[in-house]
Tab-separated table of C-alpha atoms in Angstrom:
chain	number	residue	atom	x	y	z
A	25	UNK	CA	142.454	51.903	-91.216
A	26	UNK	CA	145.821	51.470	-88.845
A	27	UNK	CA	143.450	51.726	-85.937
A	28	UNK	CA	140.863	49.037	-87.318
A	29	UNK	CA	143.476	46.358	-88.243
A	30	UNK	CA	145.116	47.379	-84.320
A	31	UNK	CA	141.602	46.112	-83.090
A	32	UNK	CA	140.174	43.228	-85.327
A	33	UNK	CA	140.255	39.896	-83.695
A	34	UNK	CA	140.652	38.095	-87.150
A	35	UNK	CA	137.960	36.225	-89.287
A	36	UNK	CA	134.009	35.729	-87.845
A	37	UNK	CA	133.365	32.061	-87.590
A	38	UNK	CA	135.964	29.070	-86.630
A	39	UNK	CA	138.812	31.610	-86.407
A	40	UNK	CA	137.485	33.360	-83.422
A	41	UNK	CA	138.102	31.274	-79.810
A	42	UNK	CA	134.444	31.419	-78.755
A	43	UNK	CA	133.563	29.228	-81.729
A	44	UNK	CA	134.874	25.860	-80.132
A	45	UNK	CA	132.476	25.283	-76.850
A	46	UNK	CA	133.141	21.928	-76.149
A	47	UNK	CA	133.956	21.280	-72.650
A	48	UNK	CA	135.676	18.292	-73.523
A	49	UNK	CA	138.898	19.468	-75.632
A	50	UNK	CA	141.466	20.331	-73.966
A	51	UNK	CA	145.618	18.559	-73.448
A	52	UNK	CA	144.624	15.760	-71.272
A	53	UNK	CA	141.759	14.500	-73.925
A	54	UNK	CA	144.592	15.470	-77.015
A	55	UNK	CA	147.481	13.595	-74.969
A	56	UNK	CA	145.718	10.208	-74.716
A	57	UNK	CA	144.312	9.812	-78.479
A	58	UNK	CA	147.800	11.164	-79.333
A	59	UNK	CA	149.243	8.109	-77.583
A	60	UNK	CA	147.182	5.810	-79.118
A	61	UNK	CA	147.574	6.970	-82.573
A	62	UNK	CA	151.367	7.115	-82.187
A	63	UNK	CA	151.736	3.895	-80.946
A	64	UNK	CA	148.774	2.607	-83.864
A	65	UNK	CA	150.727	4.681	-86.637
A	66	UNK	CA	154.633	3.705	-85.810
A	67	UNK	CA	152.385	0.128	-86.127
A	68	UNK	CA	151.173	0.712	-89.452
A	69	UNK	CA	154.476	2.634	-91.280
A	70	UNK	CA	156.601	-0.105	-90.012
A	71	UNK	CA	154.795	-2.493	-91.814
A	72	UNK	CA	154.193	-0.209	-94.762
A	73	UNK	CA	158.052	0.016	-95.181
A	74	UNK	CA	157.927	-3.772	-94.937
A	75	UNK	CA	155.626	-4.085	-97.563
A	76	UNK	CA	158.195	-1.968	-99.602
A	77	UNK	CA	161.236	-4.720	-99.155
A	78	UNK	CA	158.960	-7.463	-99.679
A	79	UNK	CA	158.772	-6.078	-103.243
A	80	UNK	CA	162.251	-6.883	-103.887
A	81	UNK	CA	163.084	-3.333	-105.642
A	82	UNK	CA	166.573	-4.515	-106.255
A	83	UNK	CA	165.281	-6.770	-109.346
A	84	UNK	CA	164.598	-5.757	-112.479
A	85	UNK	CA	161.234	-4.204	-113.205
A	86	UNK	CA	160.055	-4.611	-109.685
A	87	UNK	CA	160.767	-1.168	-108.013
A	88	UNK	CA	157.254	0.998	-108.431
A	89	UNK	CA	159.458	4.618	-107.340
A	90	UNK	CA	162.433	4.163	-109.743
A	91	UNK	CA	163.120	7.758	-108.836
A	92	UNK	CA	162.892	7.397	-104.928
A	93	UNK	CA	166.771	8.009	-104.171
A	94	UNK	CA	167.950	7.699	-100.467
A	95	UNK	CA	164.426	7.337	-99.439
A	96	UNK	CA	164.411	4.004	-100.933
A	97	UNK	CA	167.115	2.153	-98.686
A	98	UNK	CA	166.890	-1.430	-98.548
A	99	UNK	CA	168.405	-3.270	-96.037
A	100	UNK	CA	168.022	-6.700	-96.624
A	101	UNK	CA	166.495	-9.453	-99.147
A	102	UNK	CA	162.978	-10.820	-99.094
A	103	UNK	CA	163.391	-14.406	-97.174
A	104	UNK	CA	160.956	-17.086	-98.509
A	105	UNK	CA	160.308	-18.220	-94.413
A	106	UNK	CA	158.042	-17.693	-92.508
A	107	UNK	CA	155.206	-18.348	-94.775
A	108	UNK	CA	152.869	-16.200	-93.461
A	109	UNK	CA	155.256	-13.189	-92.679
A	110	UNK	CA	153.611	-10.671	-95.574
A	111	UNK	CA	149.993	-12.010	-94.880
A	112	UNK	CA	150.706	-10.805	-91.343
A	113	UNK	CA	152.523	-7.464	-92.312
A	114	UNK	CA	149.767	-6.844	-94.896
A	115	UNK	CA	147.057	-7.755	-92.487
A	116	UNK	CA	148.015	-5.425	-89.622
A	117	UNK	CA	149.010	-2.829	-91.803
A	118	UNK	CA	145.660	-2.054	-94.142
A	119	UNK	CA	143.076	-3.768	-91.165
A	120	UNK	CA	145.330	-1.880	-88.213
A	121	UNK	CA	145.122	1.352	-90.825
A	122	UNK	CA	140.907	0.654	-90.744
A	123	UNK	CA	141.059	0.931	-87.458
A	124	UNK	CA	142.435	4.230	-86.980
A	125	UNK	CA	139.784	6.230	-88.423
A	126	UNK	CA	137.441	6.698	-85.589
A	127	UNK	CA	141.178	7.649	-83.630
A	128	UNK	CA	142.058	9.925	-86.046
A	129	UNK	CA	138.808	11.640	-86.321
A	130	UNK	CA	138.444	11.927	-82.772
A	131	UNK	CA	142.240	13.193	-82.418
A	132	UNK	CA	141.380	16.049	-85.296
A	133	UNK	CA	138.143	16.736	-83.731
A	134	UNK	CA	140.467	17.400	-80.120
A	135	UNK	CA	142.717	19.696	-81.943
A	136	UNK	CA	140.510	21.588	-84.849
A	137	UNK	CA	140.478	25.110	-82.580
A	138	UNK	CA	144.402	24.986	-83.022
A	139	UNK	CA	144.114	24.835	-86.960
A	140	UNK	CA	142.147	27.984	-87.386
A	141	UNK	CA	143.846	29.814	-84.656
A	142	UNK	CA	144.140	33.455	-85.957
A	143	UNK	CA	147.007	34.589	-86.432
A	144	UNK	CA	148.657	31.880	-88.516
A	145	UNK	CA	151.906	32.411	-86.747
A	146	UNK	CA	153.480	35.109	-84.106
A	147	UNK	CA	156.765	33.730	-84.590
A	148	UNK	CA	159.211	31.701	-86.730
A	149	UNK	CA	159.389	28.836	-84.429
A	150	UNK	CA	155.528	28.861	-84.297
A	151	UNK	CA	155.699	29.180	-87.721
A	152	UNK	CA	157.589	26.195	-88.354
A	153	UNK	CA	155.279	24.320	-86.037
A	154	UNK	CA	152.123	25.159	-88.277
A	155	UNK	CA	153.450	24.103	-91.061
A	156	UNK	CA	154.960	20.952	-89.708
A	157	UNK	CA	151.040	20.560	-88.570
A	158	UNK	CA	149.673	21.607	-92.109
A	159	UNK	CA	151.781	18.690	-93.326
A	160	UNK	CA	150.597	16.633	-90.669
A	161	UNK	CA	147.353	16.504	-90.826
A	162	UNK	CA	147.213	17.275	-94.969
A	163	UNK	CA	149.694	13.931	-94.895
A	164	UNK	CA	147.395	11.557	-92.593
A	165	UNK	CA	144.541	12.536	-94.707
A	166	UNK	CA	146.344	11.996	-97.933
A	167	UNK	CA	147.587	8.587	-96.824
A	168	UNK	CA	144.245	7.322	-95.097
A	169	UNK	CA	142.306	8.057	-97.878
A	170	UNK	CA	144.247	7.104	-100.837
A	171	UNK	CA	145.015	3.921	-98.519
A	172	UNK	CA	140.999	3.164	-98.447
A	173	UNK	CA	140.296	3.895	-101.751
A	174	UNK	CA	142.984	1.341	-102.705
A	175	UNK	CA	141.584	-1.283	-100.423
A	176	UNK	CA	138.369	-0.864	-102.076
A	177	UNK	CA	139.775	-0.686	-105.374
A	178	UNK	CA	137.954	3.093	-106.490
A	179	UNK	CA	140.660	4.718	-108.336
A	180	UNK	CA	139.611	8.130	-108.607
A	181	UNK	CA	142.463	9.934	-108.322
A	182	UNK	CA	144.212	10.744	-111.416
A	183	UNK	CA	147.569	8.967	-109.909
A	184	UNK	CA	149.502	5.978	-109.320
A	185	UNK	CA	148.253	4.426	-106.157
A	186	UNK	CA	151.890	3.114	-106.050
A	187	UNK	CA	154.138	6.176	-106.087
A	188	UNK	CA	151.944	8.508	-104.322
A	189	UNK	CA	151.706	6.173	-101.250
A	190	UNK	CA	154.718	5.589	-100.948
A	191	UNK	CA	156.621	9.370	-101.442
A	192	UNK	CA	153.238	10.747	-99.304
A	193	UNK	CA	154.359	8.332	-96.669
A	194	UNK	CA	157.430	9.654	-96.185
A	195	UNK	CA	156.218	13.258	-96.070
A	196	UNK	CA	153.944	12.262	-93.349
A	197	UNK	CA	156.409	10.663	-91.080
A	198	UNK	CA	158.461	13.408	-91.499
A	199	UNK	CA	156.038	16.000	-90.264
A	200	UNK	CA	154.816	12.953	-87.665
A	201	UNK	CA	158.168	12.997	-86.021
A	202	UNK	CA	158.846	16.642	-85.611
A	203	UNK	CA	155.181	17.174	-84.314
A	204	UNK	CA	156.302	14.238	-81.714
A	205	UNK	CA	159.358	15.567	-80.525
A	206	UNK	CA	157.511	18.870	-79.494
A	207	UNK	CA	154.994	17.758	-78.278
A	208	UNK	CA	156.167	14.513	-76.285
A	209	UNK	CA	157.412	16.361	-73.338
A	210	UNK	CA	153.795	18.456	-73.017
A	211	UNK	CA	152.078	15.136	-73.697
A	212	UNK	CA	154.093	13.236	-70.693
A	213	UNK	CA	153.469	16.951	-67.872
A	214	UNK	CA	149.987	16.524	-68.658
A	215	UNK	CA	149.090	12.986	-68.415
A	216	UNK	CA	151.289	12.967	-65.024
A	217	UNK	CA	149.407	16.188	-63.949
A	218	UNK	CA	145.780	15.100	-64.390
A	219	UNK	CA	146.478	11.035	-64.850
A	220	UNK	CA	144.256	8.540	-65.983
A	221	UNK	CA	141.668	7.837	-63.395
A	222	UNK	CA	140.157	10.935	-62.624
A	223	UNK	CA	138.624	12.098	-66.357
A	224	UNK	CA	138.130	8.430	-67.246
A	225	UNK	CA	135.562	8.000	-63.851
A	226	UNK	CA	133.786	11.463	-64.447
A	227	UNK	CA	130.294	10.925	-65.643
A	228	UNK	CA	128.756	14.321	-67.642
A	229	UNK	CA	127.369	15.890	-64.878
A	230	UNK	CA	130.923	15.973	-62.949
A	231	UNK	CA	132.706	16.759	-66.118
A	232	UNK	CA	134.458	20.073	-66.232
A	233	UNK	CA	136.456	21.979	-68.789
A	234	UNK	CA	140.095	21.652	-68.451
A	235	UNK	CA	141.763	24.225	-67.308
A	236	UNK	CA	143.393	27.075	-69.983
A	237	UNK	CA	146.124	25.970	-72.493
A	238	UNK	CA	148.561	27.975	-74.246
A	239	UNK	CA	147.769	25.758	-77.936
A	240	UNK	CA	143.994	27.377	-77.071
A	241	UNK	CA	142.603	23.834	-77.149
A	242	UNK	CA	140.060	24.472	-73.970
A	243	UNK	CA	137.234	26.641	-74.675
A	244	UNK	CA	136.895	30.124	-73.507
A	245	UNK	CA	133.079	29.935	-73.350
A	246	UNK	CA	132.593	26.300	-72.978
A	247	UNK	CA	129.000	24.648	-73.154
A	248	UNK	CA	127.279	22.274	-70.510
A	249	UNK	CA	128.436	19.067	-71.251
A	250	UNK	CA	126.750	16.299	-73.309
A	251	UNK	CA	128.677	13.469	-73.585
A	252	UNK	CA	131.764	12.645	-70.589
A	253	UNK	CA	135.598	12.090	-71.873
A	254	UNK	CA	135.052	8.244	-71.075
A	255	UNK	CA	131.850	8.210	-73.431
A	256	UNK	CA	133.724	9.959	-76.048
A	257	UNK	CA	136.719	7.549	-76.093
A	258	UNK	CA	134.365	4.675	-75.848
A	259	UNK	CA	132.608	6.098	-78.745
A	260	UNK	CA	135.781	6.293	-80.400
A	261	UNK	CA	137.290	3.098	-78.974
A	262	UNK	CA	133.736	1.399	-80.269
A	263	UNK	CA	134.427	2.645	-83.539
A	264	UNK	CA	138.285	1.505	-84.239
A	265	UNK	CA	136.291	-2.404	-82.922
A	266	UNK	CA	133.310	-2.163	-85.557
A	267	UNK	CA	136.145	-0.880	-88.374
A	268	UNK	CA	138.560	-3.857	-87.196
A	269	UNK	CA	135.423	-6.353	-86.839
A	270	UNK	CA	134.433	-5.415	-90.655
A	271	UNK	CA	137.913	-5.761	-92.230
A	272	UNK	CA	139.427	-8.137	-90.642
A	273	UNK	CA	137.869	-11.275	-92.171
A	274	UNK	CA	139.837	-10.325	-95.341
A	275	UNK	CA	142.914	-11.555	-93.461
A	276	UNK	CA	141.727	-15.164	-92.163
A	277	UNK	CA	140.312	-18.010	-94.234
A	278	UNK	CA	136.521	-19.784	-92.381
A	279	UNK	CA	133.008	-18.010	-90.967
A	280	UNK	CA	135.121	-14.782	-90.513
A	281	UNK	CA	135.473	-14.206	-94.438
A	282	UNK	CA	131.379	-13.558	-94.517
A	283	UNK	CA	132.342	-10.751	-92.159
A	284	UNK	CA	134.413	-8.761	-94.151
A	285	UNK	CA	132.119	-5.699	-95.296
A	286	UNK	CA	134.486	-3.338	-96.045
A	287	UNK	CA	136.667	-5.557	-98.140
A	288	UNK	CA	135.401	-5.767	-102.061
A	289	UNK	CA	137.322	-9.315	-101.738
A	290	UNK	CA	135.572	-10.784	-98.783
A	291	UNK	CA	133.123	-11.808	-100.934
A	292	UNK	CA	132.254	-15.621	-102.268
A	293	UNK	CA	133.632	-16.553	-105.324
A	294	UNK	CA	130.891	-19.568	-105.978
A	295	UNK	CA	131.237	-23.116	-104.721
A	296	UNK	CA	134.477	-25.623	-105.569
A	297	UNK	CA	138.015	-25.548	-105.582
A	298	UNK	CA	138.612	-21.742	-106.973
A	299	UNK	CA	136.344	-20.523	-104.740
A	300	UNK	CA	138.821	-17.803	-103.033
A	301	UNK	CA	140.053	-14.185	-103.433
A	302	UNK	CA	140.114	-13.030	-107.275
A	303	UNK	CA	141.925	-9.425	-107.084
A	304	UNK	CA	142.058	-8.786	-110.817
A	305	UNK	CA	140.086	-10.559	-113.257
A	306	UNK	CA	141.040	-12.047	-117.062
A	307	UNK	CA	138.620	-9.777	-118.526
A	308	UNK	CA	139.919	-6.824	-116.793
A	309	UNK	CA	143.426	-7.594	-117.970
A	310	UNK	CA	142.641	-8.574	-121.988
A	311	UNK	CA	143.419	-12.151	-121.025
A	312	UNK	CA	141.016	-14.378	-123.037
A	313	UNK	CA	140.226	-17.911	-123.074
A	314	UNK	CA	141.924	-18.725	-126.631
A	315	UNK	CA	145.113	-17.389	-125.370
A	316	UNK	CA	145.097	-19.852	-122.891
A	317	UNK	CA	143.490	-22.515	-124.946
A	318	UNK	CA	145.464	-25.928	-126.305
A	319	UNK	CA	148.024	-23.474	-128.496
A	320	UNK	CA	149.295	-22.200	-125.308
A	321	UNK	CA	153.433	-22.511	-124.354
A	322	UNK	CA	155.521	-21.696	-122.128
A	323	UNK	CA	158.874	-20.292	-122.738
A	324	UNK	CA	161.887	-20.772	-121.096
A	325	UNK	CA	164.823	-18.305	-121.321
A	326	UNK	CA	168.523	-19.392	-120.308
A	327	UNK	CA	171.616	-20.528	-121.928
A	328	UNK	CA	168.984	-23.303	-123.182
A	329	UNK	CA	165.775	-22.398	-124.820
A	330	UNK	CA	162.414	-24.490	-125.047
A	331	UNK	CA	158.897	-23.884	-125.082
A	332	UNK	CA	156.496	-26.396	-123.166
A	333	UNK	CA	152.912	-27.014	-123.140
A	334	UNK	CA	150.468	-27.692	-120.694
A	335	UNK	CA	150.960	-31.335	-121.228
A	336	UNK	CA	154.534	-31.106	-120.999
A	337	UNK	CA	154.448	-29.609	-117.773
A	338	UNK	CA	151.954	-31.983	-116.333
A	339	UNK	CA	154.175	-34.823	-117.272
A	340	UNK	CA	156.567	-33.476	-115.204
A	341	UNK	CA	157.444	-34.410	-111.446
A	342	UNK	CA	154.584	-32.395	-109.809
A	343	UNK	CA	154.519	-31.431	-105.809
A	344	UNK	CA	151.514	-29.828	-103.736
A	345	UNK	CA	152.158	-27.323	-100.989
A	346	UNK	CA	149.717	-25.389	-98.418
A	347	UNK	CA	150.732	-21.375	-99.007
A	348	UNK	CA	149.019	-18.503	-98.454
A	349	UNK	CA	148.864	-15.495	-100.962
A	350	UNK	CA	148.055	-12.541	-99.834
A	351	UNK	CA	147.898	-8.838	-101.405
A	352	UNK	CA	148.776	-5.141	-100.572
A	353	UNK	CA	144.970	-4.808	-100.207
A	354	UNK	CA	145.202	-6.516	-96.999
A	355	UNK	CA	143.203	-10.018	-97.985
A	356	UNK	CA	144.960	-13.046	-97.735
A	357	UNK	CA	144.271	-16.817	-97.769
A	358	UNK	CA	145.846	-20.647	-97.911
A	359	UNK	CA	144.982	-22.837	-100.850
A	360	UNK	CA	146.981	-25.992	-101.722
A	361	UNK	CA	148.517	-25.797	-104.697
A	362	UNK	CA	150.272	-28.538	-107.505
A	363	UNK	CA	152.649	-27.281	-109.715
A	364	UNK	CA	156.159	-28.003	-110.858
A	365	UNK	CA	158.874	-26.552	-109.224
A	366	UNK	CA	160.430	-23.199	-110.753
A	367	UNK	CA	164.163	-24.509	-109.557
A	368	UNK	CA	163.105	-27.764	-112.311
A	369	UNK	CA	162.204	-24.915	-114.708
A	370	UNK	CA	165.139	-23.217	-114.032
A	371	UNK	CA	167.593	-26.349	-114.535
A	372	UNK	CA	165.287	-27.383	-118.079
A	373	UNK	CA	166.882	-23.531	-118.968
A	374	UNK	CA	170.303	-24.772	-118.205
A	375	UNK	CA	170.589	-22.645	-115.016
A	376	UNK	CA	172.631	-24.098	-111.674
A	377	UNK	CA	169.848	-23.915	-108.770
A	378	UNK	CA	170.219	-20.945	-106.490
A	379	UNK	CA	172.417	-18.955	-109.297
A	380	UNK	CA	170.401	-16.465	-110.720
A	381	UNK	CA	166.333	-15.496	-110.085
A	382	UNK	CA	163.723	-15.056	-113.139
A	383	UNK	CA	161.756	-12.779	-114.342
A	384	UNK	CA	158.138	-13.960	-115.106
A	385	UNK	CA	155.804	-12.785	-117.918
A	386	UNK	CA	152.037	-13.041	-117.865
A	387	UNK	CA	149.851	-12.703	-120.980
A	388	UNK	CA	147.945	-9.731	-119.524
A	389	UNK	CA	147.887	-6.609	-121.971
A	390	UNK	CA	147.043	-3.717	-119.684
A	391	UNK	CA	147.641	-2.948	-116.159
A	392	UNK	CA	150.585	-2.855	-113.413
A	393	UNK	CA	152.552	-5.916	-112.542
A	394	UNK	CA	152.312	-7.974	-115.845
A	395	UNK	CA	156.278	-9.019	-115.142
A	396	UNK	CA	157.483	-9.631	-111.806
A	397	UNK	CA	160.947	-10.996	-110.877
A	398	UNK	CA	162.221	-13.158	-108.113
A	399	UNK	CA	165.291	-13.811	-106.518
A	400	UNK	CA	167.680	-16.645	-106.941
A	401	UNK	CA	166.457	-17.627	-103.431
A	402	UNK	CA	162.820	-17.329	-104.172
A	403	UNK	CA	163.679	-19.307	-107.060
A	404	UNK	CA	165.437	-22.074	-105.387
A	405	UNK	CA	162.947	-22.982	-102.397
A	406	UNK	CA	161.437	-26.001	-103.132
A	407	UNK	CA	158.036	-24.595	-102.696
A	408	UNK	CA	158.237	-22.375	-105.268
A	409	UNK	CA	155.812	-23.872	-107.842
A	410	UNK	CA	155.006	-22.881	-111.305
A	411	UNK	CA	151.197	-23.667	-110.651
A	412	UNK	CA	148.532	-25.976	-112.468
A	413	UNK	CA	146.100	-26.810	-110.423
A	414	UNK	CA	144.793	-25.333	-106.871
A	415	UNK	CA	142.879	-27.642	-104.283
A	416	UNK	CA	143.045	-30.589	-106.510
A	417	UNK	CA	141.330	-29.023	-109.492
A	418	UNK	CA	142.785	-27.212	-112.812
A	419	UNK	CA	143.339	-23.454	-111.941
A	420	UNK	CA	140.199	-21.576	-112.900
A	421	UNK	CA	140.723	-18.428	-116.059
A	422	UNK	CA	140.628	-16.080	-113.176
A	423	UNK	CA	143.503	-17.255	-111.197
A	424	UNK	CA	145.871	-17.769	-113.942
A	425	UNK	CA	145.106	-20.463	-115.699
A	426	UNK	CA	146.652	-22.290	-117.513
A	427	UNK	CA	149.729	-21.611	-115.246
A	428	UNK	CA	150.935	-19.221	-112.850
A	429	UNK	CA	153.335	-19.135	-110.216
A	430	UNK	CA	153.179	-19.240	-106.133
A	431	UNK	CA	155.955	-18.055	-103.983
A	432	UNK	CA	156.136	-18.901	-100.600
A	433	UNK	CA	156.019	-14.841	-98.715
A	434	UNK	CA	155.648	-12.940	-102.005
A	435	UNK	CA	153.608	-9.928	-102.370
A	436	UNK	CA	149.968	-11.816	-104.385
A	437	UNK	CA	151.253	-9.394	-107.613
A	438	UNK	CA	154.188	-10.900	-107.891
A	439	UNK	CA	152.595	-14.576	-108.243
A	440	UNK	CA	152.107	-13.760	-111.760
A	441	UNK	CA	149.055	-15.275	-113.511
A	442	UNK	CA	148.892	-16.488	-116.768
A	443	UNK	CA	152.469	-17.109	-117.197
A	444	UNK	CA	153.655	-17.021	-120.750
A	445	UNK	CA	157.492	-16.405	-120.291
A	446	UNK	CA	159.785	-17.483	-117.732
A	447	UNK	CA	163.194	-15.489	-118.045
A	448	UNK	CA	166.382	-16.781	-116.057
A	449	UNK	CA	168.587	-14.359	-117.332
A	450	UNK	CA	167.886	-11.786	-114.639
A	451	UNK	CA	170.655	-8.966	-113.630
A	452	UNK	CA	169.933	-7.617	-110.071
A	453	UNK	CA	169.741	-3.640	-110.404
């Protein structure tokens, strides 16, 4: 038996080296989608973690990882200007994520001989590296997929979408940055050994296996080639533009919108003022159009209480700004909206503008985000409107009518819909 184990070369199949015949793998293809996704990931967790301040965790009710500990830092508070900072942030980081795909299924393609090499692990430090890429590549599918599946609103895992984005994030990165710092310095001999030129002008009948590697990337019995490195990272390259051409519409209001196939809210919304992005419908939420009917109030919470009615409100000085809202999802638009100011709201509650923030309630009865708060600075910008009407016409059921509030920069959930309470007596966390 001592003797048989002494001579077996590990499981038939994808475990053996002769499997993997494709002339192409090899470093120098590895090194340059390895470039491209680093510089296309550091992209998109940058302004992931943005997404995560814009969220304001700080105030109460808002943070969606209450038990995150140091991994939650926060450095600084959400600023009300630019406008169209989290459309941007949002934009890049679910459209650049899109993108990716065809890059990341090319760069798993390059490597897939190293994740069945047989043994596991002839060492510690090689064992630490597999598992570091275990993590790796269990994390980028974990976060591209759940990240999709969000975008196009298929919740099928049994999960918060919230939570488990966020803490798988963080595993990721961690397991991204070791896996850069070994392999940087391999990454940067081979790309100044071979260059750029050279593979990227070979056509298929000059291209030639690379030659051996010790992560057993280049194939011991390789096949004729069918396809040259430059056609393969065109392929790929062609893919990441027909991903970004088919999401990005989501992000930009005109033609482009029509575009947006892979976005569930590209779609039209029929004609007239409320003809924009619904992300969660009244029905969805148990809102209903007698809640919202004539009987309908406001409440104000502060050192003075009132309730207010749709009338009321209208009666009150009224202003109209152009804002975008825009959503984790990725869409985003700009619709001019009339509402009264939440810093008038605020001073009807007997609060000193720019003291204290508010927590707003919607009437929704199921789902996440039916309170949000906002900071005293949120609070105070001008353009901070309790909304009534959108494009000159009364808000439609499905965007919050009879009221709900716009923030100049805030995340879309927390320009709560159907507002029903409006609490100034907020205590940052």
């Amino acid at each position: 038996m001592a003797a048989r184990l002494k001579g077996w070369n590990g499981p038939p199949g994808p475990f053996r080296p002769e499997f993997w015949r494709s002339p192409l793998r090899g470093p120098w293809l590895t090194s340059v989608l390895g470039l491209v996704l680093l510089a296309g990931i550091t992209l998109v967790a940058i302004t992931g973690l943005v997404s995560y301040a814009a969220y304001e965790p700080r105030l109460p009710g808002n943070d969606t990882t209450p038990g995150r500990g140091l991994l939650g830092f926060y450095l600084f508070d959400w600023p009300t200007d630019p406008i169209w900072l989290y459309r941007v942030t949002q934009g890049v980081h679910v459209v650049g994520g899109l993108t990716l795909v065809p890059i990341l299924l090319a760069k798993l393609w390059s490597v897939i001989p190293k994740l069945f090499s047989w043994p596991p692990a002839r060492s510690v430090a090689e064992a630490v590296e597999r598992a570091s890429l275990l993590l790796l590549v269990g994390g980028a599918v974990f976060q591209f997929v759940t990240g999709i599946l969000n975008v196009q609103l298929f919740y099928v895992f049994p999960f918060s979408f919230y939570p488990a984005h966020f803490y798988g994030a963080w595993i990721f990165l961690a397991a991204f940055v070791v896996h850069v710092v070994i392999k940087m310095p391999r990454v940067i001999h081979t790309l100044r050994t071979y260059g750029l030129r050279d593979h990227l002008r070979s056509s298929v009948a000059d291209t030639r296996p690379e030659p051996p590697d010790p992560d057993g990337l280049v194939a011991v019995d390789p096949a004729p080639p069918t396809m040259s490195r430059r056609g393969l990272l065109t392929f790929a390259g062609g893919g990441s533009l027909i991903m970004f051409g088919l999401s990005v519409g989501q992000c930009v209001d005109g033609p482009l919108r029509r575009t947006a196939l892979l976005a569930p809210h590209g779609r039209l919304y029929g004609p007239g003022p409320n003809d924009f992005q619904v992300n969660k419908t009244a029905a969805s939420l148990g809102v209903t159009a007698a809640q919202t009917g004539a009987s309908w109030r406001l409440a104000l919470v502060g050192p003075q209480r009132m309730q207010l009615s749709r009338e009321d409100l209208l009666a009150m000085p009224l202003h109209t700004y152009a804002l975008p809202i825009a959503c984790v999802e990725g869409w985003s638009t700009v619709q001019t909206w009339t509402g009264v100011r939440l810093a008038d709201l605020a001073r009807l509650a007997g609060i000193r503008s720019g003291s204290t923030g508010v927590t707003t309630r919607s009437l929704q009865r199921v789902g996440y985000f039916g309170q949000a708060s906002l900071s005293a600075a949120q609070v105070a910008d001008p353009r901070s409107l309790l909304a009534l009407r959108v494009n000159g016409a009364d808000l439609s059921l499905d965007h919050g009518f009879p009221a709900r509030v716009i923030v100049p920069n805030a995340p879309g959930v927390h320009n709560t819909k159907w507002v029903r309470e409006l609490d100034f007596t907020q205590e940052r966390s």
